Amino acid sequence: MAAAPTGAPAEEHAAADVLLQLNLGENQELLTEFHAEAVDHLQQIEAALLILDQTPDNPEALNSIFRSFHTIKGNAGFLGLVPMHTLAHEVESLLDLARNRELSLTPAIITEILRSRDALQLLTQQIAVALEKGHLPSTLVPVSHLIRAVKQLAQGNGAALAPAAAPAATPVALPTAPAAPVAEAAPVVPTVTSAAANAIEAQAATKTTAGGQTVRVNTEKLDSLMDVVGELVIVQSQLIESARGICDDGSPMQRNVSQLSRIAKELQHTAMSLRMIPIKPTFQKMERLSRDLARNFGKKVHFQVSGEDTELDRTVVEEIADPMVHMVRNALDHGLELPDVRVAAGKPEQGTVHLSAYHQGSNIVIELQDDGRGIDPDKIFKKAVEKGIVAANAGLTREECYALIFAPGFSTAEKVTAVSGRGVGMDVVKRNIEKLRGKIEITSEVGKGSTFKIKLPLTMAIIDGLVVRVGADKFILPSTSVQMAMRPQKDAITTVHGTGEVLELRGKILPLHRLHRRFGIPADATQPWDGIVVIVEHSGRVSALLVDEMVSKQEVVIKNLGAFMQSLPGVAGGAILGDGNIALILDPASLLQSAA
């Protein structure tokens, strides 16, 4: 049989390298629904491919990928989206061979399917931009090289794949440059920073007895609902105060106000739950990032995840993505050793990285653990002295040495690579986590590995707080930081030279801080035994805080104080109380740190 002309296949594949033709006038609603479905399917494809990378014979994962590509192909064909339809069709044909056991899924095949999935994601992002701005795509996303590579794999000709898979001039998917996977893995959602794109992706799920039905809701509507519910909670608190002054307990007015309080609380929790989304997509991105970086670094990694169904506020999930990219990158680059180094140290050549999420009280904890070389506090201290970050005679604890890795410009890397060594990663981690009112803790053992633990609030909109009074002013302490409140005995208060006032509590000596001195305001209680001492915990340290009176415990809606008071130490925000007055929400960590 005569061979086909060499130019024919290339011309045939190049026919798919065209701009997306979107008839926005007629297909606006259809494209909106297609985009939302495609985002879900692309996420499922990536998750299933990462499973197949570990267990290539997993039939459920294979069938899931096949169904997703089949759906994208069909819908793209109906809408006339030529590049998406053609590429999805070729990948579907390749997967069909694997389903029929005519082809074994190798790492090379999985990598090529991942690249195809990334190209489809770029095309899907173009649709999101077009839906938002009304402009048709002006940038060509080529897919011919991917189609050619997939066909070669389907024919069992993987040897010729390397030059065809990702030519240097191709701006699509994942080129072989090591920086690309990092950029790809950073966002949790497609990188369209617009309300319209987010609106298509956000989901408010309503579970029914018939099954898990979902309704897609614009995120702006959810934010608006949360604001209105917050105002309702404030008015409800004001009504309680008013009713208390004019009505007796048990009166019809009091009963009605109590009923309103119950309904408002239920509505508030429901509105909060609508904003909660699972952290699974973010964890999936980290798993993909780990796979790509491990190949670039020449390391063998077993990436484990647990607790991926844990739900957080949408804002928290979006903000935590970038810090997690830096942490995973650090774990693979600085933490895990090369296979031969691990074997020489008596370890298995395949390193383990475990990413987990779980609830702890009213907080969410995200933990990243590796069994690598660990963090040497002496090495960190020496490097910090070299860079002039600390003085050579500074006596730092192990924990304080660990904290130095978050200093801007600090890096222990011997040389700068495409993904690390410039010292611009971990300071981003700390800054973003603090912006979320969270904190990060590090434990490590040289030669055994490290654990990074991020503690975050479940929601950014509402805080459960203890209202305290100092003089004529009221303040709110987060309930998660408060251990107990008490009126101390006179003999429990002493003054230690060089330290200041301390409180003896159950055999422990706690530093005592007077809140009125911190803010320079008059107080009723000039002596600790005349006031109330609140025991607060911050970053593992326990302190005592002197106030005049403990007023109440209530949930309050956090209000931004604006740029003028944004960076005020000790203050996290403001809230409107039931009497209409404003109270400052305190941040115990920065408050007591600055007081000390």
Coordinates of C-alpha atoms in Angstrom, one line a residue:
M1 CA 0.0 0.0 0.0
A2 CA 1.4 3.4 -1.0
A3 CA 2.4 5.7 1.8
A4 CA 0.4 8.8 2.4
P5 CA 2.0 12.1 1.4
T6 CA 4.0 13.5 4.3
G7 CA 2.2 16.8 4.2
A8 CA -1.3 15.5 4.3
P9 CA -1.5 14.6 8.0
A10 CA 0.1 17.9 9.0
E11 CA -2.4 19.9 6.9
E12 CA -5.2 17.8 8.3
H13 CA -4.2 18.5 11.9
A14 CA -3.5 22.2 11.2
A15 CA -7.1 22.6 10.2
A16 CA -7.9 22.5 13.9
D17 CA -5.6 25.5 14.6
V18 CA -8.3 28.1 14.2
L19 CA -9.9 30.7 16.5
L20 CA -13.0 29.8 18.4
Q21 CA -16.1 30.9 16.4
L22 CA -18.6 32.0 19.1
N23 CA -22.0 33.2 17.9
L24 CA -22.6 35.2 21.1
G25 CA -25.9 36.7 19.9
E26 CA -27.6 33.3 19.5
N27 CA -25.6 31.1 21.8
Q28 CA -25.1 33.2 24.9
E29 CA -27.1 30.9 27.2
L30 CA -25.8 27.7 25.6
L31 CA -22.2 28.9 25.9
T32 CA -22.7 29.9 29.5
E33 CA -24.0 26.4 30.3
F34 CA -21.3 24.8 28.2
H35 CA -18.5 26.7 30.0
A36 CA -19.9 25.7 33.5
E37 CA -20.1 22.1 32.5
A38 CA -16.6 22.1 30.8
V39 CA -15.0 23.5 34.0
D40 CA -16.5 20.6 36.0
H41 CA -15.4 18.0 33.4
L42 CA -11.9 19.4 33.1
Q43 CA -11.6 19.2 36.9
Q44 CA -12.8 15.6 36.9
I45 CA -10.4 14.7 34.1
E46 CA -7.4 16.0 36.0
A47 CA -8.4 14.3 39.2
A48 CA -9.0 10.9 37.4
L49 CA -5.7 11.2 35.5
L50 CA -3.8 11.7 38.7
I51 CA -5.4 8.5 40.0
L52 CA -4.4 6.7 36.8
D53 CA -0.9 7.9 37.2
Q54 CA -0.7 5.9 40.4
T55 CA -3.0 3.0 39.4
P56 CA -3.1 2.7 35.6
D57 CA -5.7 -0.1 35.7
N58 CA -8.3 1.8 37.6
P59 CA -11.5 1.2 35.5
E60 CA -13.6 3.8 37.3
A61 CA -11.1 6.6 36.7
L62 CA -10.7 5.6 33.0
N63 CA -14.4 5.5 32.4
S64 CA -14.8 8.9 34.1
I65 CA -12.2 10.5 31.8
F66 CA -13.7 8.9 28.8
R67 CA -17.2 10.2 29.6
S68 CA -15.9 13.7 30.3
F69 CA -14.0 14.0 27.0
H70 CA -17.0 12.5 25.2
T71 CA -19.4 15.1 26.7
I72 CA -17.0 18.0 25.9
K73 CA -16.6 16.6 22.3
G74 CA -20.4 16.4 21.8
N75 CA -21.2 19.8 23.2
A76 CA -18.3 21.5 21.4
G77 CA -19.4 19.9 18.1
F78 CA -22.9 21.1 18.6
L79 CA -21.7 24.7 19.2
G80 CA -19.2 24.6 16.3
L81 CA -16.1 25.0 18.5
V82 CA -13.7 23.3 16.1
P83 CA -10.4 23.1 18.1
M84 CA -12.2 21.8 21.2
H85 CA -14.3 19.3 19.3
T86 CA -11.4 17.9 17.2
L87 CA -8.9 17.6 20.1
A88 CA -11.5 16.0 22.5
H89 CA -12.5 13.6 19.7
E90 CA -8.9 12.4 19.3
V91 CA -8.3 12.0 23.0
E92 CA -11.6 10.1 23.3
S93 CA -10.5 7.7 20.6
L94 CA -7.2 7.1 22.5
L95 CA -9.1 6.5 25.7
D96 CA -11.5 4.1 23.9
L97 CA -8.5 1.9 23.0
A98 CA -7.5 1.9 26.7
R99 CA -11.0 1.0 27.7
N100 CA -11.0 -2.0 25.3
R101 CA -7.6 -3.1 26.7
E102 CA -5.9 -2.5 23.3
L103 CA -3.6 0.1 24.8
S104 CA -1.9 0.4 28.2
L105 CA -1.8 3.8 29.9
T106 CA 1.9 4.8 30.3
P107 CA 3.2 7.9 32.0
A108 CA 3.9 9.4 28.6
I109 CA 0.3 8.9 27.5
I110 CA -1.1 10.4 30.7
T111 CA 1.2 13.4 30.3
E112 CA -0.1 13.9 26.8
I113 CA -3.7 13.7 27.9
L114 CA -2.9 16.2 30.7
R115 CA -1.5 18.5 28.1
S116 CA -4.6 18.1 26.0
R117 CA -6.7 18.8 29.0
D118 CA -4.7 22.0 29.7
A119 CA -5.3 23.2 26.1
L120 CA -9.0 22.6 26.5
Q121 CA -8.9 24.7 29.7
L122 CA -7.2 27.6 27.9
L123 CA -10.0 27.4 25.2
T124 CA -12.6 27.3 28.0
Q125 CA -11.1 30.4 29.6
Q126 CA -11.4 32.2 26.2
I127 CA -15.1 31.4 26.3
A128 CA -15.4 32.9 29.8
V129 CA -13.7 36.1 28.7
A130 CA -15.9 36.3 25.7
L131 CA -19.0 35.9 27.8
E132 CA -17.9 38.6 30.2
K133 CA -16.6 41.2 27.8
G134 CA -18.5 40.3 24.6
H135 CA -15.2 40.2 22.7
L136 CA -14.4 37.2 20.5
P137 CA -11.1 35.4 21.1
S138 CA -8.1 37.1 19.4
T139 CA -5.4 34.7 20.5
L140 CA -5.0 31.4 18.7
V141 CA -4.6 28.3 20.9
P142 CA -2.9 25.8 18.7
V143 CA -3.9 22.1 19.1
S144 CA -2.5 20.4 16.0
H145 CA 0.7 19.3 17.8
L146 CA -1.4 17.7 20.5
I147 CA -3.7 16.0 18.0
R148 CA -0.6 14.6 16.2
A149 CA 0.9 13.4 19.4
V150 CA -2.3 11.7 20.5
K151 CA -2.7 9.9 17.2
Q152 CA 0.9 8.7 17.3
L153 CA 0.2 7.2 20.8
A154 CA -2.9 5.6 19.6
Q155 CA -0.9 3.9 16.8
G156 CA 1.6 2.7 19.4
N157 CA 4.3 5.1 18.0
G158 CA 5.4 6.8 21.2
A159 CA 9.1 7.0 20.2
A160 CA 8.4 9.8 17.8
L161 CA 6.4 11.7 20.4
A162 CA 9.1 13.9 22.0
P163 CA 9.6 16.5 19.3
A164 CA 6.0 16.5 18.3
A165 CA 4.4 16.8 21.7
A166 CA 5.4 20.3 22.6
P167 CA 7.4 22.3 20.1
A168 CA 9.2 25.3 21.5
A169 CA 7.0 27.9 19.8
T170 CA 3.7 26.4 21.1
P171 CA 2.2 28.6 23.8
V172 CA -0.4 26.1 24.9
A173 CA -0.7 23.4 27.6
L174 CA 2.4 22.5 29.5
P175 CA 5.7 23.1 27.6
T176 CA 8.8 21.3 28.9
A177 CA 10.1 24.4 30.7
P178 CA 9.9 23.8 34.5
A179 CA 8.3 27.1 35.2
A180 CA 5.1 26.3 33.3
P181 CA 3.6 23.8 35.7
V182 CA 3.9 26.3 38.5
A183 CA 2.0 28.9 36.6
E184 CA -0.6 26.3 35.6
A185 CA -1.1 25.0 39.1
A186 CA -1.4 28.3 40.9
P187 CA -5.1 29.3 40.3
V188 CA -7.9 27.4 41.8
V189 CA -10.3 28.6 39.2
P190 CA -9.6 29.7 35.6
T191 CA -7.6 32.9 35.7
V192 CA -10.4 35.1 34.6
T193 CA -10.5 37.7 37.4
S194 CA -14.0 38.8 36.7
A195 CA -17.4 38.5 38.3
A196 CA -18.9 37.0 35.2
A197 CA -16.4 34.2 35.0
N198 CA -16.6 33.5 38.7
A199 CA -20.4 33.6 38.4
I200 CA -20.4 30.8 35.9
E201 CA -18.2 28.6 38.0
A202 CA -19.6 29.2 41.5
Q203 CA -22.2 26.7 42.6
A204 CA -24.7 26.8 45.4
A205 CA -25.7 23.1 45.9
T206 CA -29.2 22.2 47.2
K207 CA -29.3 18.5 48.1
T208 CA -32.6 16.7 47.6
T209 CA -33.8 13.3 48.4
A210 CA -33.8 12.4 44.7
G211 CA -30.0 13.1 44.4
G212 CA -27.5 15.9 44.5
Q213 CA -29.0 18.6 42.3
T214 CA -27.2 21.8 41.9
V215 CA -28.1 25.4 40.9
R216 CA -25.4 27.7 39.6
V217 CA -25.6 31.1 41.2
N218 CA -23.7 34.3 40.5
T219 CA -21.2 34.8 43.3
E220 CA -22.1 38.5 43.4
K221 CA -25.6 37.4 44.5
L222 CA -24.1 35.3 47.2
D223 CA -22.0 38.2 48.5
S224 CA -25.1 40.5 48.4
L225 CA -27.1 37.9 50.3
M226 CA -24.4 37.7 53.0
D227 CA -24.3 41.5 53.3
V228 CA -28.1 41.7 53.7
V229 CA -28.1 38.9 56.3
G230 CA -25.3 40.7 58.2
E231 CA -27.5 43.8 58.3
L232 CA -30.4 41.7 59.5
V233 CA -28.4 40.3 62.3
I234 CA -27.4 43.8 63.4
V235 CA -31.0 45.1 63.3
Q236 CA -32.1 41.9 65.2
S237 CA -29.6 42.7 67.9
Q238 CA -30.9 46.3 68.1
L239 CA -34.5 45.0 68.5
I240 CA -33.4 42.7 71.3
E241 CA -31.9 45.7 73.1
S242 CA -35.0 47.9 72.5
A243 CA -37.4 45.1 73.6
R244 CA -35.4 44.5 76.8
G245 CA -35.9 48.2 77.8
I246 CA -39.6 48.4 77.3
C247 CA -41.0 44.9 77.8
D248 CA -41.1 42.3 80.5
D249 CA -39.8 38.7 80.0
G250 CA -42.6 36.5 78.6
S251 CA -44.5 39.4 76.9
P252 CA -45.7 39.0 73.3
M253 CA -43.0 41.4 72.2
Q254 CA -40.3 39.4 73.8
R255 CA -41.6 36.2 72.3
N256 CA -41.8 37.7 68.8
V257 CA -38.2 39.0 69.2
S258 CA -37.0 35.6 70.3
Q259 CA -38.7 34.0 67.3
L260 CA -37.0 36.6 65.0
S261 CA -33.6 35.8 66.6
R262 CA -34.1 32.1 65.9
I263 CA -35.0 32.7 62.2
A264 CA -32.2 35.2 61.7
K265 CA -29.6 32.8 63.1
E266 CA -30.9 30.0 60.9
L267 CA -30.8 32.3 57.9
Q268 CA -27.3 33.4 58.8
H269 CA -26.0 29.8 58.9
T270 CA -27.8 28.9 55.7
A271 CA -26.3 32.0 53.9
M272 CA -22.8 31.0 55.2
S273 CA -23.2 27.4 54.0
L274 CA -24.0 28.7 50.5
R275 CA -20.5 30.3 50.4
M276 CA -18.8 27.1 51.6
I277 CA -17.1 25.1 48.9
P278 CA -14.9 22.0 49.2
I279 CA -11.1 22.4 49.1
K280 CA -10.8 19.4 46.8
P281 CA -10.1 21.4 43.5
T282 CA -7.3 23.2 45.2
F283 CA -5.8 19.9 46.5
Q284 CA -6.1 18.5 43.1
K285 CA -4.1 21.4 41.7
M286 CA -1.4 20.7 44.3
E287 CA -1.3 17.0 43.3
R288 CA -0.9 18.0 39.6
L289 CA 1.8 20.5 40.6
S290 CA 3.6 17.8 42.6
R291 CA 3.6 15.4 39.6
D292 CA 5.0 18.0 37.2
L293 CA 7.7 19.3 39.5
A294 CA 8.8 15.8 40.5
R295 CA 9.5 15.0 36.9
N296 CA 11.4 18.3 36.4
F297 CA 13.5 17.7 39.5
G298 CA 14.2 14.0 38.8
K299 CA 12.6 13.0 42.1
K300 CA 10.1 10.2 42.9
V301 CA 7.2 11.3 45.0
H302 CA 4.1 9.7 46.4
F303 CA 1.6 12.6 46.9
Q304 CA -1.2 11.7 49.4
V305 CA -4.3 13.8 50.2
S306 CA -6.9 13.5 52.9
G307 CA -9.8 15.6 54.0
E308 CA -10.3 17.0 50.5
D309 CA -14.1 17.2 51.1
T310 CA -13.6 19.7 53.9
E311 CA -15.5 22.9 53.1
L312 CA -14.3 26.5 53.6
D313 CA -15.5 29.9 52.7
R314 CA -15.1 30.6 49.0
T315 CA -12.9 33.6 49.7
V316 CA -10.6 31.5 51.9
V317 CA -10.3 28.8 49.3
E318 CA -9.3 31.4 46.6
E319 CA -6.8 33.2 48.8
I320 CA -5.1 30.0 50.1
A321 CA -4.2 28.7 46.6
D322 CA -1.1 30.8 46.1
P323 CA 0.5 30.0 49.5
M324 CA -0.1 26.3 48.9
V325 CA 1.7 26.5 45.6
H326 CA 4.8 27.9 47.3
M327 CA 4.6 25.4 50.1
V328 CA 4.3 22.4 47.8
R329 CA 7.1 23.7 45.6
N330 CA 9.3 24.1 48.7
A331 CA 8.5 20.6 49.9
L332 CA 9.6 19.1 46.6
D333 CA 12.6 21.3 45.9
H334 CA 14.1 21.9 49.3
G335 CA 12.4 19.2 51.4
L336 CA 12.6 15.9 49.5
E337 CA 16.0 14.6 48.5
L338 CA 17.0 13.0 45.2
P339 CA 16.4 9.2 45.0
D340 CA 20.1 8.3 45.4
V341 CA 20.6 10.6 48.4
R342 CA 17.5 9.0 50.0
V343 CA 18.8 5.5 49.5
A344 CA 22.2 6.4 50.9
A345 CA 20.4 7.8 54.0
G346 CA 18.5 4.5 54.4
K347 CA 15.2 5.9 53.2
P348 CA 13.0 4.5 50.4
E349 CA 13.9 6.3 47.1
Q350 CA 10.3 7.5 46.7
G351 CA 9.5 10.4 49.0
T352 CA 6.1 11.0 50.5
V353 CA 4.2 14.3 50.7
H354 CA 0.9 14.3 52.6
L355 CA -1.5 17.2 52.2
S356 CA -4.5 17.1 54.6
A357 CA -7.4 19.3 55.8
Y358 CA -9.4 18.9 58.9
H359 CA -11.6 20.9 61.4
Q360 CA -10.2 22.0 64.8
G361 CA -12.8 23.8 66.8
S362 CA -14.1 26.7 64.7
N363 CA -10.9 26.7 62.6
I364 CA -9.8 24.7 59.6
V365 CA -6.3 23.3 59.6
I366 CA -4.4 22.6 56.4
E367 CA -1.3 20.5 56.9
L368 CA 1.6 19.7 54.5
Q369 CA 4.0 17.0 55.7
D370 CA 7.0 15.6 53.9
D371 CA 9.6 12.9 54.9
G372 CA 12.5 14.8 53.4
R373 CA 15.7 16.3 54.9
G374 CA 14.0 18.5 57.4
I375 CA 14.9 22.1 58.4
D376 CA 18.2 22.7 60.1
P377 CA 17.7 25.7 62.5
D378 CA 21.4 26.3 62.7
K379 CA 21.7 26.6 58.9
I380 CA 18.8 29.0 58.8
F381 CA 20.3 31.2 61.5
K382 CA 23.7 31.2 59.8
K383 CA 22.1 32.2 56.5
A384 CA 20.0 34.9 58.2
V385 CA 23.1 36.4 59.7
E386 CA 24.9 36.4 56.3
K387 CA 21.9 38.3 54.8
G388 CA 21.8 40.8 57.7
I389 CA 18.3 39.7 58.8
V390 CA 19.4 39.0 62.4
A391 CA 22.5 39.9 64.5
A392 CA 25.1 37.2 65.0
N393 CA 24.7 37.3 68.8
A394 CA 20.9 37.0 68.7
G395 CA 19.7 34.1 70.9
L396 CA 16.8 32.6 69.0
T397 CA 14.7 29.5 69.9
R398 CA 14.1 26.7 67.4
E399 CA 10.7 28.1 66.5
E400 CA 12.1 31.6 66.0
C401 CA 14.7 30.2 63.6
Y402 CA 12.0 28.5 61.6
A403 CA 10.1 31.8 61.5
L404 CA 13.1 33.4 59.6
I405 CA 12.2 31.5 56.4
F406 CA 9.2 33.8 56.0
A407 CA 11.5 36.9 55.9
P408 CA 11.4 38.6 52.5
G409 CA 14.4 37.7 50.3
F410 CA 15.4 34.8 52.6
S411 CA 16.4 31.5 50.9
T412 CA 18.6 28.6 51.7
A413 CA 18.9 27.5 48.1
E414 CA 22.5 27.2 46.9
K415 CA 21.6 28.4 43.4
V416 CA 18.6 30.1 41.8
T417 CA 16.5 27.7 39.6
A418 CA 13.4 28.3 37.5
V419 CA 11.2 27.6 40.5
S420 CA 13.0 28.6 43.7
G421 CA 16.0 30.3 45.2
R422 CA 15.0 34.0 44.9
G423 CA 13.5 34.2 48.4
V424 CA 10.1 35.5 47.2
G425 CA 8.0 32.5 48.1
M426 CA 7.5 32.0 51.8
D427 CA 7.0 35.7 52.6
V428 CA 4.0 35.5 50.3
V429 CA 2.7 32.5 52.2
K430 CA 2.9 34.3 55.5
R431 CA 1.4 37.5 54.2
N432 CA -1.6 35.8 52.5
I433 CA -2.3 33.7 55.6
E434 CA -2.2 36.6 57.9
K435 CA -4.6 38.5 55.6
L436 CA -7.0 35.6 56.2
R437 CA -6.6 36.0 60.0
G438 CA -4.8 32.7 60.1
K439 CA -1.5 31.6 61.4
I440 CA 1.2 29.1 60.3
E441 CA 3.2 26.7 62.5
I442 CA 6.3 24.7 61.6
T443 CA 7.7 21.5 63.2
S444 CA 10.7 19.7 61.7
E445 CA 13.4 17.1 62.5
V446 CA 16.6 17.1 60.6
G447 CA 16.8 14.0 58.4
K448 CA 13.2 13.0 59.1
G449 CA 11.0 15.7 57.5
S450 CA 8.9 18.8 58.1
T451 CA 5.3 19.7 58.8
F452 CA 3.7 23.0 57.9
K453 CA 0.4 23.6 59.6
I454 CA -1.9 26.5 58.5
K455 CA -4.8 27.4 60.8
L456 CA -7.6 29.4 59.2
P457 CA -11.1 30.7 60.2
L458 CA -14.0 28.9 58.6
T459 CA -15.5 32.2 57.3
M460 CA -14.3 35.7 56.8
A461 CA -17.7 37.4 57.3
I462 CA -18.8 36.5 60.8
I463 CA -16.9 36.1 64.1
D464 CA -18.0 34.5 67.4
G465 CA -16.8 37.0 70.0
L466 CA -16.7 37.9 73.7
V467 CA -17.8 41.6 74.2
V468 CA -15.8 43.3 77.0
R469 CA -15.9 46.8 78.3
V470 CA -13.1 49.2 79.3
G471 CA -14.3 52.5 80.6
A472 CA -16.9 53.8 78.1
D473 CA -15.6 51.7 75.2
K474 CA -16.4 48.1 74.2
F475 CA -14.1 45.6 72.5
I476 CA -14.7 42.1 71.0
L477 CA -12.3 39.3 71.6
P478 CA -12.5 36.2 69.2
S479 CA -14.0 33.3 71.2
T480 CA -11.4 31.0 69.7
S481 CA -8.6 32.9 71.5
V482 CA -10.3 33.1 74.9
Q483 CA -9.7 30.3 77.4
M484 CA -11.5 31.7 80.5
A485 CA -12.4 34.9 82.4
M486 CA -12.1 35.4 86.1
R487 CA -11.8 38.0 88.9
P488 CA -8.3 37.4 90.4
Q489 CA -7.4 37.4 94.0
K490 CA -5.2 40.2 95.3
D491 CA -2.3 37.9 96.2
A492 CA -2.3 36.3 92.7
I493 CA -0.9 39.5 91.2
T494 CA 2.8 40.4 91.5
T495 CA 5.3 42.6 89.7
V496 CA 8.5 41.0 88.4
H497 CA 11.5 43.2 87.7
G498 CA 12.1 43.5 84.0
T499 CA 8.9 41.7 83.1
G500 CA 6.1 43.8 84.6
E501 CA 2.8 42.6 86.1
V502 CA 2.2 38.8 86.2
L503 CA -0.7 36.6 87.3
E504 CA -0.3 33.3 89.0
L505 CA -2.9 30.9 87.7
R506 CA -2.9 27.2 88.7
G507 CA 0.9 27.2 89.3
K508 CA 1.7 29.0 86.0
I509 CA 3.0 32.6 85.7
L510 CA 1.2 34.6 83.0
P511 CA 2.1 38.1 81.8
L512 CA -0.7 40.6 82.6
H513 CA -1.6 43.3 80.1
R514 CA -3.9 46.2 80.8
L515 CA -6.1 46.9 77.8
H516 CA -6.7 50.6 78.8
R517 CA -3.0 51.2 78.7
R518 CA -2.7 49.7 75.3
F519 CA -5.2 52.1 73.8
G520 CA -4.6 55.0 76.1
I521 CA -8.2 55.2 77.4
P522 CA -9.6 55.7 81.0
A523 CA -10.7 52.6 82.8
D524 CA -12.9 51.9 85.9
A525 CA -10.7 49.2 87.3
T526 CA -7.4 50.7 88.3
Q527 CA -6.4 47.5 90.2
P528 CA -6.6 44.0 88.6
W529 CA -8.7 42.5 91.5
D530 CA -11.3 45.2 90.9
G531 CA -11.8 44.2 87.2
I532 CA -12.0 41.0 85.1
V533 CA -9.0 39.2 83.7
V534 CA -9.5 37.4 80.4
I535 CA -7.1 34.5 79.7
V536 CA -6.2 34.5 76.0
E537 CA -4.0 32.2 73.9
H538 CA -2.0 33.4 70.9
S539 CA 0.5 31.4 68.9
G540 CA 0.8 28.8 71.7
R541 CA 1.5 31.5 74.3
V542 CA -1.0 32.2 77.1
S543 CA -1.4 35.8 78.5
A544 CA -3.9 37.6 80.8
L545 CA -5.8 40.7 79.6
L546 CA -7.3 43.1 82.2
V547 CA -10.7 44.7 81.3
D548 CA -13.5 46.3 83.4
E549 CA -16.4 44.1 82.6
M550 CA -17.4 41.1 80.5
V551 CA -20.6 42.2 78.7
S552 CA -21.8 39.3 76.5
K553 CA -21.0 36.6 74.1
Q554 CA -22.4 37.0 70.6
E555 CA -21.8 36.5 66.9
V556 CA -21.0 39.8 65.1
V557 CA -20.6 40.7 61.5
I558 CA -17.1 41.9 60.7
K559 CA -16.8 45.4 59.1
N560 CA -13.7 46.7 57.3
L561 CA -12.4 49.8 59.1
G562 CA -10.9 51.2 55.9
A563 CA -7.3 52.2 55.0
F564 CA -6.9 54.7 57.9
M565 CA -7.0 52.0 60.6
Q566 CA -6.1 49.0 58.3
S567 CA -2.7 48.4 59.8
L568 CA -3.4 49.3 63.4
P569 CA -1.7 46.7 65.7
G570 CA -4.1 44.7 67.8
V571 CA -7.2 45.5 65.7
A572 CA -8.7 43.1 63.2
G573 CA -11.8 45.0 62.3
G574 CA -15.0 46.6 63.6
A575 CA -18.6 45.5 64.4
I576 CA -21.9 47.2 65.0
L577 CA -23.4 46.1 68.4
G578 CA -27.0 45.8 69.3
D579 CA -27.1 49.3 70.8
G580 CA -25.9 50.8 67.5
N581 CA -22.4 51.5 68.8
I582 CA -19.2 50.4 67.1
A583 CA -16.8 48.0 68.8
L584 CA -13.3 47.2 67.7
I585 CA -12.6 43.5 67.1
L586 CA -9.2 42.7 68.7
D587 CA -6.5 40.5 67.3
P588 CA -4.8 39.0 70.4
A589 CA -1.6 38.0 68.6
S590 CA -0.6 41.4 67.4
L591 CA -2.2 43.2 70.4
L592 CA -0.2 41.3 73.0
Q593 CA 3.0 41.2 70.8
S594 CA 3.0 45.0 70.5
A595 CA 2.2 45.4 74.2
A596 CA 5.1 43.1 75.1

